[in-house]
Coordinates of C-alpha atoms and ligand atoms in Angstrom, one line a residue:
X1 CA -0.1 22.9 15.0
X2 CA 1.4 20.5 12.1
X3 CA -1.8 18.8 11.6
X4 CA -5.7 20.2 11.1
X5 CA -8.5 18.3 10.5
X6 CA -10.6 19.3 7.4
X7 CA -14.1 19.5 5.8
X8 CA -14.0 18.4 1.7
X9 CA -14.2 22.2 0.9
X10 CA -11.0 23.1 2.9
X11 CA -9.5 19.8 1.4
X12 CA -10.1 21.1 -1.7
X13 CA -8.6 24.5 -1.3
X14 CA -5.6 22.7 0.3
X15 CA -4.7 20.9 -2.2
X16 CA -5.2 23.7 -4.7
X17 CA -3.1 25.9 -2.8
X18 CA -0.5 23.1 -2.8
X19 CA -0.5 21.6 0.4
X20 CA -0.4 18.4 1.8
X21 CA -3.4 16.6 1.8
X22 CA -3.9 13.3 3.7
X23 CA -7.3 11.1 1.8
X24 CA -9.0 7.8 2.2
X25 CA -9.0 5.2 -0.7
X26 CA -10.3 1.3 -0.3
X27 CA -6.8 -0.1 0.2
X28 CA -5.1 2.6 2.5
X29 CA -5.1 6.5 3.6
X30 CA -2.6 8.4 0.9
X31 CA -0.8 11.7 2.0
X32 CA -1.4 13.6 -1.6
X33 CA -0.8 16.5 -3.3
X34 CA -1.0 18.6 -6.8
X35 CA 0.8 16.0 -9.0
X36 CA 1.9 19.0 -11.2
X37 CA 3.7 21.1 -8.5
X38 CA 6.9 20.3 -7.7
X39 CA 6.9 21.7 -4.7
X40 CA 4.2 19.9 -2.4
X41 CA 5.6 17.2 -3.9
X42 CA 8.7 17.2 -2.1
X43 CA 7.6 18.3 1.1
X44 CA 5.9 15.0 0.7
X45 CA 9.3 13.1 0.3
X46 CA 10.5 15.4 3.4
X47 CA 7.7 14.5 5.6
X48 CA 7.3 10.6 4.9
X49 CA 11.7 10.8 5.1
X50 CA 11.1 8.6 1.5
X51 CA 14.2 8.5 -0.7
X52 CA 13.8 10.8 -3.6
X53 CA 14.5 8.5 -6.2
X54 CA 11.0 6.2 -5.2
X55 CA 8.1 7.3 -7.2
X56 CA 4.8 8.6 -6.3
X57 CA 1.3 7.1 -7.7
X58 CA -0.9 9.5 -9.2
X59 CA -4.2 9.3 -8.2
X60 CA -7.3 10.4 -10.9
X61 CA -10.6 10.0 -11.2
X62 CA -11.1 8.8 -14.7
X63 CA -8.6 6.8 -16.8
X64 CA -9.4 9.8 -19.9
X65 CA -7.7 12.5 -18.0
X66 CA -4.6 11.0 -18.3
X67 CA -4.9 12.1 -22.0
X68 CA -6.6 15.6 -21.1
X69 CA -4.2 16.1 -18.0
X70 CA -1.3 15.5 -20.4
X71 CA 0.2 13.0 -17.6
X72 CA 1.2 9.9 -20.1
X73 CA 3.4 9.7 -23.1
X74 CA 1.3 7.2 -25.0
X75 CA -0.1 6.3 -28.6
X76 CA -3.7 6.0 -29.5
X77 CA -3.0 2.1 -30.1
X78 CA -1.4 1.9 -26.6
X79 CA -4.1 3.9 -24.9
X80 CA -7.0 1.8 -26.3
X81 CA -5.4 -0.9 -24.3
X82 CA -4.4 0.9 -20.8
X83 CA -8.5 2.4 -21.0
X84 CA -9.8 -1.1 -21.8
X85 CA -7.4 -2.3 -18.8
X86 CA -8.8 0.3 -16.3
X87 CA -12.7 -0.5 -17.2
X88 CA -11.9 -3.7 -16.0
X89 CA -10.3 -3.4 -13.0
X90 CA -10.8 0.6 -12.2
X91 CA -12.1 2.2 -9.9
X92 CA -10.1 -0.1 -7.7
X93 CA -7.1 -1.1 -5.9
X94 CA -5.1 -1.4 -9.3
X95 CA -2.2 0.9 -10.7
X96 CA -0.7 0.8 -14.2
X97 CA 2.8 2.3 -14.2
X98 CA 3.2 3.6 -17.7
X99 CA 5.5 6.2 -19.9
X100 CA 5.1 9.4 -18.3
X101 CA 5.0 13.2 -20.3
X102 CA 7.1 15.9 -19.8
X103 CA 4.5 18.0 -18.1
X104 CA 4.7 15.6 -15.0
X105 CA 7.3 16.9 -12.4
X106 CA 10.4 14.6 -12.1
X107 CA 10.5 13.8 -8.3
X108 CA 6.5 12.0 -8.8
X109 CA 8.3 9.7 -11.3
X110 CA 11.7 9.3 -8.8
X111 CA 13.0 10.5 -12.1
X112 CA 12.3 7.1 -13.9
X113 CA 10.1 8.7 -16.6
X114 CA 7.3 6.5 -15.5
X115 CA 4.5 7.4 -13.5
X116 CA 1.9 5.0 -11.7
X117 CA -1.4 5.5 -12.5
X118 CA -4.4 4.5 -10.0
X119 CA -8.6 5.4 -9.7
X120 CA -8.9 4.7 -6.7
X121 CA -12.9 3.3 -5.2
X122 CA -13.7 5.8 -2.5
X123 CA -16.0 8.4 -3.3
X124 CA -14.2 11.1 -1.0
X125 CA -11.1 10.7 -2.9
X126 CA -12.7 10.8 -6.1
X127 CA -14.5 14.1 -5.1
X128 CA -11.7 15.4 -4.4
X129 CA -9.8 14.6 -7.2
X130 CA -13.4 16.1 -9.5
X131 CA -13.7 19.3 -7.8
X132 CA -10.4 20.6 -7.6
X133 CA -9.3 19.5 -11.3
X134 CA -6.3 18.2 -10.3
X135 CA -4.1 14.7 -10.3
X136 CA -3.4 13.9 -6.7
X137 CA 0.5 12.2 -6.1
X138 CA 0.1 10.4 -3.1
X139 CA 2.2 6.9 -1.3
X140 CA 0.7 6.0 1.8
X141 CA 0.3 8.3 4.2
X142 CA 3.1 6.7 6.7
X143 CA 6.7 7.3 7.3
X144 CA 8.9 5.2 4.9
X145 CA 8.8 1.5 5.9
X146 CA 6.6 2.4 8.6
X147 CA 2.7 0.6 8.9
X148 CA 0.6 2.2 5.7
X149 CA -2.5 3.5 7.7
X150 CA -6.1 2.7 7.6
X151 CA -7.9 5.3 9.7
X152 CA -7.3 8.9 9.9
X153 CA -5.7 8.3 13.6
X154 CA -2.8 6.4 12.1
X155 CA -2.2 9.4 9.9
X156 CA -2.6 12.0 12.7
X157 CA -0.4 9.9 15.1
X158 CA 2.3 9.4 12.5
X159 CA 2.7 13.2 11.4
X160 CA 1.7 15.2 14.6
X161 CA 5.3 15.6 15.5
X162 CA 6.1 17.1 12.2
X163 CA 8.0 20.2 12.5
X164 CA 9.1 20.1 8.9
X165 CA 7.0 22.0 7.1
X166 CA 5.6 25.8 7.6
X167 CA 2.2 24.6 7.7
X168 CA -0.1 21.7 8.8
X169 CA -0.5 18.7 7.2
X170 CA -4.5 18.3 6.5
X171 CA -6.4 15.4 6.8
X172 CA -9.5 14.7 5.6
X173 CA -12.3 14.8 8.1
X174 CA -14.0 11.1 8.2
X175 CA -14.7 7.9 9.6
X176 CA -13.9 6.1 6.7
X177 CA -12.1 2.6 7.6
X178 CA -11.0 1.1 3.9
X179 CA -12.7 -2.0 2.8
X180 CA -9.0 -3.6 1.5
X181 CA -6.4 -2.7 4.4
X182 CA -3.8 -3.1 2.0
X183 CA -2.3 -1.8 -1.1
X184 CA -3.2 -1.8 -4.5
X185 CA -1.5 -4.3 -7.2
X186 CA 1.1 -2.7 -9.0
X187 CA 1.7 -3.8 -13.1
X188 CA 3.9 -2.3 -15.2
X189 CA 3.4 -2.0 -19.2
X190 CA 5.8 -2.9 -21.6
X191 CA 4.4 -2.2 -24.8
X192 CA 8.0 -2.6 -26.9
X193 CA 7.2 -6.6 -25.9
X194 CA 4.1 -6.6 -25.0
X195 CA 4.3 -7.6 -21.6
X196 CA 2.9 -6.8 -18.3
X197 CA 5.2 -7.2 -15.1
X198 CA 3.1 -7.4 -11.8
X199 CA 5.4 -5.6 -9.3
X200 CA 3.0 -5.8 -6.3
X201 CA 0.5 -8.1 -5.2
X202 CA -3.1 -6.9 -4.4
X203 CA -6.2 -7.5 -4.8
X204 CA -6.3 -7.5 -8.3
X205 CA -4.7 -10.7 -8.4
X206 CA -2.3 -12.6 -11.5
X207 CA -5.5 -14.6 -11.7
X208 CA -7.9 -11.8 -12.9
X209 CA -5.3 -10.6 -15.3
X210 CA -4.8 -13.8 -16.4
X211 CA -8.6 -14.0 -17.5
X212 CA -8.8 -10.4 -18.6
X213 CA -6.1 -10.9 -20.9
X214 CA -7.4 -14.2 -22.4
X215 CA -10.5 -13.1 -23.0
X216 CA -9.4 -9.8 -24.7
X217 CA -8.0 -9.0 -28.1
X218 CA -5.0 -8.0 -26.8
X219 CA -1.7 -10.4 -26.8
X220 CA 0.3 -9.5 -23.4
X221 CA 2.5 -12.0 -21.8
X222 CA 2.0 -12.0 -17.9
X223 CA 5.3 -11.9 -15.9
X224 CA 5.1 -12.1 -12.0
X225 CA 8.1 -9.9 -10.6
X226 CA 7.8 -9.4 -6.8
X227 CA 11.0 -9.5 -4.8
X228 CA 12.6 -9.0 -2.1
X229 CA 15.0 -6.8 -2.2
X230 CA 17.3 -4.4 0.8
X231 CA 17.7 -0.7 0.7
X232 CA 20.9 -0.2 -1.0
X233 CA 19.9 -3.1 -4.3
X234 CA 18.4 -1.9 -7.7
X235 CA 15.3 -1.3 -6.9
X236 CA 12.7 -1.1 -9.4
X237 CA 9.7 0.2 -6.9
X238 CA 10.0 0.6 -2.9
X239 CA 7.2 -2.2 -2.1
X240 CA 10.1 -4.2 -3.3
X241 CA 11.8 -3.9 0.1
X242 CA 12.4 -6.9 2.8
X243 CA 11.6 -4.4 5.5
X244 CA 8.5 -2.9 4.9
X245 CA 5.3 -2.0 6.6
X246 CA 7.3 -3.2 9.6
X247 CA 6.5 -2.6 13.7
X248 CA 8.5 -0.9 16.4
X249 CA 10.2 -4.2 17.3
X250 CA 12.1 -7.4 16.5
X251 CA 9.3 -9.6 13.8
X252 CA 9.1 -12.8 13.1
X253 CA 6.8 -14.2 11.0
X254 CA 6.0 -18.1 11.8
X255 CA 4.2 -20.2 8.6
X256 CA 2.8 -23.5 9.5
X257 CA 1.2 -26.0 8.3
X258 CA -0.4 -27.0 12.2
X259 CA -0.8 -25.4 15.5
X260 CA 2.3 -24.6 17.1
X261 CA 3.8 -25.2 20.8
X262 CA 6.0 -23.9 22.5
X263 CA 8.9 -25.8 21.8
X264 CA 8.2 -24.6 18.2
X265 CA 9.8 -20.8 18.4
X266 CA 13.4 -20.4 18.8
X267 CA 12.6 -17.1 21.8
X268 CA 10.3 -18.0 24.1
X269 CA 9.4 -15.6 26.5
X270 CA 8.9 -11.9 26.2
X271 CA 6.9 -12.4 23.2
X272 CA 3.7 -11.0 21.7
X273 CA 1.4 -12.8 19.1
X274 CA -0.3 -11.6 15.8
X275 CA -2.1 -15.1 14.7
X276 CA -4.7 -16.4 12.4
X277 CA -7.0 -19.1 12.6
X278 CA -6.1 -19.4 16.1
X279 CA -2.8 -21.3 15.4
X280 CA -1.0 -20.1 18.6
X281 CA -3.9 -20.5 20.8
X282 CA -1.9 -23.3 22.9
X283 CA 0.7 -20.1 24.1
X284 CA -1.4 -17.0 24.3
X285 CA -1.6 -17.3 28.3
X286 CA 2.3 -17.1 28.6
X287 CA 2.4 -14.0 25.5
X288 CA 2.3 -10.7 26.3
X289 CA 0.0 -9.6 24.1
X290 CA -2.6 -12.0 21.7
X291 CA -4.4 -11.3 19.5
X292 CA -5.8 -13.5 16.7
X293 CA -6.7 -12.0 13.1
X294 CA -9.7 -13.9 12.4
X295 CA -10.1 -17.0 10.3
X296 CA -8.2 -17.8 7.0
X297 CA -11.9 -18.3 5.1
X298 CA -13.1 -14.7 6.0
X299 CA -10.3 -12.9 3.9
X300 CA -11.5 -9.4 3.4
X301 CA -11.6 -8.9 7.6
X302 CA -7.4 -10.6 7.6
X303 CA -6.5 -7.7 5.7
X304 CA -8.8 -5.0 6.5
X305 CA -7.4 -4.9 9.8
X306 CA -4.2 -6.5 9.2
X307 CA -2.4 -2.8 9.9
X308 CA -4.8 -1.5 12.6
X309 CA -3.6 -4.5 14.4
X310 CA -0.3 -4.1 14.0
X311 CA -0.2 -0.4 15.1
X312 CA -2.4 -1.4 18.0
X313 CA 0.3 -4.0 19.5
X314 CA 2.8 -0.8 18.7
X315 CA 1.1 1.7 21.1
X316 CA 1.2 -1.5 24.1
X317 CA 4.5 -2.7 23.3
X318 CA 6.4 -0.9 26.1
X319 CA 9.4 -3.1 25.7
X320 CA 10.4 -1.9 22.2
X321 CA 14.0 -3.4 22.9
X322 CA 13.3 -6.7 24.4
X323 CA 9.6 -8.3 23.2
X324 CA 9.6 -9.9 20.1
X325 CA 6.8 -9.9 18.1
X326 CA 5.4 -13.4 16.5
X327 CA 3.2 -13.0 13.3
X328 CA 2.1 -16.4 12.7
X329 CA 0.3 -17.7 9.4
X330 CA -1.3 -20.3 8.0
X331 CA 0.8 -21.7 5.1
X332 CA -1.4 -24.1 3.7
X333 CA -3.8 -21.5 2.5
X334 CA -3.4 -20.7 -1.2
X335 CA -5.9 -18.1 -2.1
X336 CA -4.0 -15.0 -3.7
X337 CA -6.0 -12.6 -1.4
X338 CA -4.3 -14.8 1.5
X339 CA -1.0 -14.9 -0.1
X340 CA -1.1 -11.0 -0.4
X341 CA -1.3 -10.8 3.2
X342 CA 1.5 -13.0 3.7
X343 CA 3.4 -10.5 1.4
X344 CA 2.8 -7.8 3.8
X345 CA 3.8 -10.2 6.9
X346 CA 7.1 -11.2 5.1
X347 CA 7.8 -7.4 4.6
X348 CA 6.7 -6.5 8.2
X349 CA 9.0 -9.5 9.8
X350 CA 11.7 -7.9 7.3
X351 CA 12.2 -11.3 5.7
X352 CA 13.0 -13.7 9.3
X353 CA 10.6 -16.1 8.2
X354 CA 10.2 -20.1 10.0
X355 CA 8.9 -22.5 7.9
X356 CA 6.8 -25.4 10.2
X357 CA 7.0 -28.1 7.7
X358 CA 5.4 -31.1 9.5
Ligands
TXA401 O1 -3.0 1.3 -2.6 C1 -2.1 2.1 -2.9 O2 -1.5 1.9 -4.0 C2 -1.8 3.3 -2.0 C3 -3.0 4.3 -2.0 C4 -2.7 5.5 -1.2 O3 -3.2 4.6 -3.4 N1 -0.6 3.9 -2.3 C5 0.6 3.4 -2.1 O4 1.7 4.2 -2.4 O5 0.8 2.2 -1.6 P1 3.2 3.9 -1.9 O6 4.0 5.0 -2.4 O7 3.2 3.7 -0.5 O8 3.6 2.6 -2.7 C6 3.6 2.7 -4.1 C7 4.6 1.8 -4.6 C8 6.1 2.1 -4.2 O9 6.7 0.9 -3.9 C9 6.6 2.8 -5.4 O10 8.0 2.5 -5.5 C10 5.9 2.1 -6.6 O11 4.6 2.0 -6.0 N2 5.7 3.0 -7.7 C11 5.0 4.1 -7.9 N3 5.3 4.7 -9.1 C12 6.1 3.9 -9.7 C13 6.8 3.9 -11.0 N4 6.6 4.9 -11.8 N5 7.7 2.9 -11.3 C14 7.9 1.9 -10.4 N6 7.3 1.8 -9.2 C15 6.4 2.8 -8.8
MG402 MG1 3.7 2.8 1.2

């Protein structure tokens, strides 16, 4: 069997005994293990098929243990600021990438010497984070560039195949469907310049660093840095990537500033529809498959289901080689929630984007 099912006190063992561990948080399901053994660690990289050089975030369920774990290489001065950052926006879909110690194995930090650094809200992954004593390294629980998952289905269907490993993957036994859908920002400390670079947008948005910042003592400049970048580039973190939490099948992602006809898509038949506001209504009889997201003003539902939708078209979408798949967006919206779904839909239509202007 590659996967089993398990109660929080086998959860804990497994991850004690260095094993794969798949866990809820509020943004999506991470496939963890003991961030201090090197070994669980790369079965992790072996199972997800993730290159070795693209770090791991270490999950913990206080922003002190990074001093009692050892897992930072940071001054007094410097920590006063990353603990006054984390009270703001921790527990929470927020990770700090910061100077990492010597005591944290090289393949979590892709051997960058920095190591991301997230509490993450979900009481089940803090427990098990408390009771076993340990820093959990965990990505999403998903083959690389695949859809991150957001029930403990998507994680079982993704890894039931596995034959990699010698033993099976646990997942922790729940019903838990994350609040978020989708991952947590990403910033990066630069304390040589004091500057923060945001590498990933999330729900902690440039906004609510902005304000923090103002209103605190400390003196950071705020850079925005999210790009979109191919496999073979520089890449400073994976969620950099054009092709990224990406379907079975050809994407395109369709912004517009109206409804759209017809006339508007450049294939049009053999398609399937992923819309919001009802945009694509007019076409939905000769799609495939329709379905529409919800409305642009109830953000929080867009993106907590953003995934489960797109893994549901997956399982129906027989005709892998011919349908395309149309995710189509509203681009008039400018709320930063909204705008870090359209991230996502970029990364999942690996960058074929049509503008509808007028
Ligand atoms: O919401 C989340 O952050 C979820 C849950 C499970 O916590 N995790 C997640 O992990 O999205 P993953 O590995 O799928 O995406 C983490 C991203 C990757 O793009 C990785 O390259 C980047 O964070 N990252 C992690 N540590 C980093 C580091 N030390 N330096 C630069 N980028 C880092
Ligand atoms: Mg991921």
């Amino acid at each position: 069997m590659s996967i089993k099912y398990l109660d929080i006190d086998n959860s804990i063992s497994y991850l004690k005994n260095n094993k794969i561990i798949a866990f809820p948080t509020e943004t999506v399901y991470g496939l963890g293990g003991n961030a201090f053994n090197k070994d669980v660690i790369n079965d992790i990289y072996k199972v997800k098929e993730r290159p070795s050089q693209d770090p791991l975030i270490v999950h913990i369920d206080k922003i002190e243990r990074i001093i009692e774990w050892e897992l930072t290489d940071i001054s007094d001065v410097e920590f006063e600021i990353v603990k006054n950052f984390s009270k703001e926006f921790s527990p929470g879909p927020f990770t700090m990438i910061l100077k990492s110690s010597k005591k944290v194995p090289s393949n979590v930090t892709g051997n960058t010497n920095y190591i991301g650094i997230r509490i993450p809200n979900n009481h089940l992954a803090l427990k098990l984070i408390e009771k076993s004593s340990l820093p959990i390294a965990a990505p999403s629980a998903n083959k690389f560039g695949h859809i991150s998952p957001t029930r403990k289905e998507h994680v079982y269907n993704e890894f039931k195949d596995q034959q990699i490993l010698n033993y099976p993957i646990g997942i922790m036994d729940n019903g838990y469907i994350p609040e978020i859908g989708i991952e947590s920002t990403i910033i990066k400390f630069d304390f040589k310049t004091n500057s923060i670079k945001i590498l990933r947008p999330g729900f902690v948005t440039k906004y609510d660093l902005l304000n923090f910042i103002r209103n605190s003592k400390f003196n950071f400049k705020l850079v925005e840095s999210i790009k979109y970048k191919k496999l073979d580039d520089n890449l400073e973190s994976s969620g950099e990537l054009i092709k990224h939490y990406a379907p079975n099948c050809n994407t395109i992602l369709v912004k517009t500033c109206r409804k759209i006809e017809i006339e508007d898509l450049p294939i049009k038949n053999n398609f399937s529809i992923i819309d919001v506001n009802y945009l694509a209504l007019s076409i939905k009889n000769i799609s495939n498959y329709y379905k529409n997201l919800g409305k642009t003003d109830d953000l929080n539902n867009l993106t907590k289901f953003y995934y489960n939708e797109l893994r549901l078209f997956e399982r129906l979408n027989k005709n892998i080689q011919t349908n395309i798949l149309y995710l189509v967006c509203d681009s008039t919206n400018k709320d930063l929630k909204y705008t870090c779904l359209l991230d996502r839909m970029v990364r999942s239509a690996s960058g074929n984007i049509i503008n509808i202007l007028t």
